[in-house]
């Protein structure tokens, strides 16, 4: 950073984490159409969830000059 420039806010890297999520969800409903609508609107009962980190990427941030 130049001597005549005052740092307003310290630079801090922000990262994006991408996950692959595989879930088993149960819906209690009278028929498949109603179950799908409920799943889309409110979700359901999650009984199994597998999470795998796929990728990370730095979106913003600058290293300090030494």
Coordinates of C-alpha atoms in Angstrom, one line a residue:
X1 CA 0.0 0.0 0.0
X2 CA 1.3 3.5 -0.8
X3 CA 2.4 5.7 2.1
X4 CA -0.2 8.4 1.3
X5 CA -3.2 6.0 1.2
X6 CA -5.0 5.1 4.4
X7 CA -6.6 1.6 4.5
X8 CA -10.3 2.0 5.3
X9 CA -11.1 -1.7 5.8
X10 CA -8.6 -4.5 6.1
X11 CA -8.6 -6.8 3.1
X12 CA -9.8 -10.3 4.0
X13 CA -10.3 -13.1 1.5
X14 CA -13.9 -14.3 1.0
X15 CA -14.3 -17.9 -0.2
X16 CA -17.0 -19.8 -2.1
X17 CA -17.4 -23.4 -0.9
X18 CA -19.2 -25.7 -3.3
X19 CA -20.8 -28.9 -1.9
X20 CA -22.5 -31.9 -3.5
X21 CA -25.4 -32.9 -1.2
X22 CA -27.2 -36.2 -1.6
X23 CA -30.3 -36.5 0.7
X24 CA -33.1 -38.9 1.4
X25 CA -36.3 -37.0 2.3
X26 CA -39.7 -38.4 3.4
X27 CA -43.0 -36.6 2.7
X28 CA -46.3 -37.7 4.2
X29 CA -49.1 -36.9 1.7
X30 CA -52.2 -38.4 0.1
X31 CA -50.6 -38.7 -3.4
X32 CA -47.5 -38.0 -5.4
X33 CA -48.6 -34.6 -6.8
X34 CA -49.3 -33.3 -3.3
X35 CA -46.0 -34.8 -2.0
X36 CA -44.0 -33.0 -4.7
X37 CA -45.8 -29.7 -4.1
X38 CA -45.1 -30.0 -0.3
X39 CA -41.4 -30.9 -1.0
X40 CA -41.0 -27.8 -3.2
X41 CA -42.8 -25.5 -0.8
X42 CA -41.9 -26.7 2.7
X43 CA -39.4 -29.5 2.4
X44 CA -39.7 -32.8 4.2
X45 CA -38.2 -35.1 6.8
X46 CA -34.5 -35.6 6.1
X47 CA -33.4 -39.1 7.2
X48 CA -30.0 -39.2 5.5
X49 CA -27.6 -36.6 4.2
X50 CA -24.2 -37.1 2.6
X51 CA -22.1 -34.0 2.0
X52 CA -19.0 -33.8 -0.2
X53 CA -16.8 -30.7 -0.6
X54 CA -16.4 -30.3 -4.4
X55 CA -14.5 -27.0 -4.7
X56 CA -13.3 -23.8 -3.0
X57 CA -12.5 -20.6 -4.7
X58 CA -11.3 -17.2 -3.4
X59 CA -13.7 -14.5 -4.5
X60 CA -12.3 -11.4 -3.0
X61 CA -9.2 -10.4 -1.1
X62 CA -5.7 -9.1 -1.5
X63 CA -2.5 -10.2 0.1
X64 CA -0.5 -7.6 2.0
X65 CA 2.7 -6.4 0.4
X66 CA 5.8 -7.2 2.4

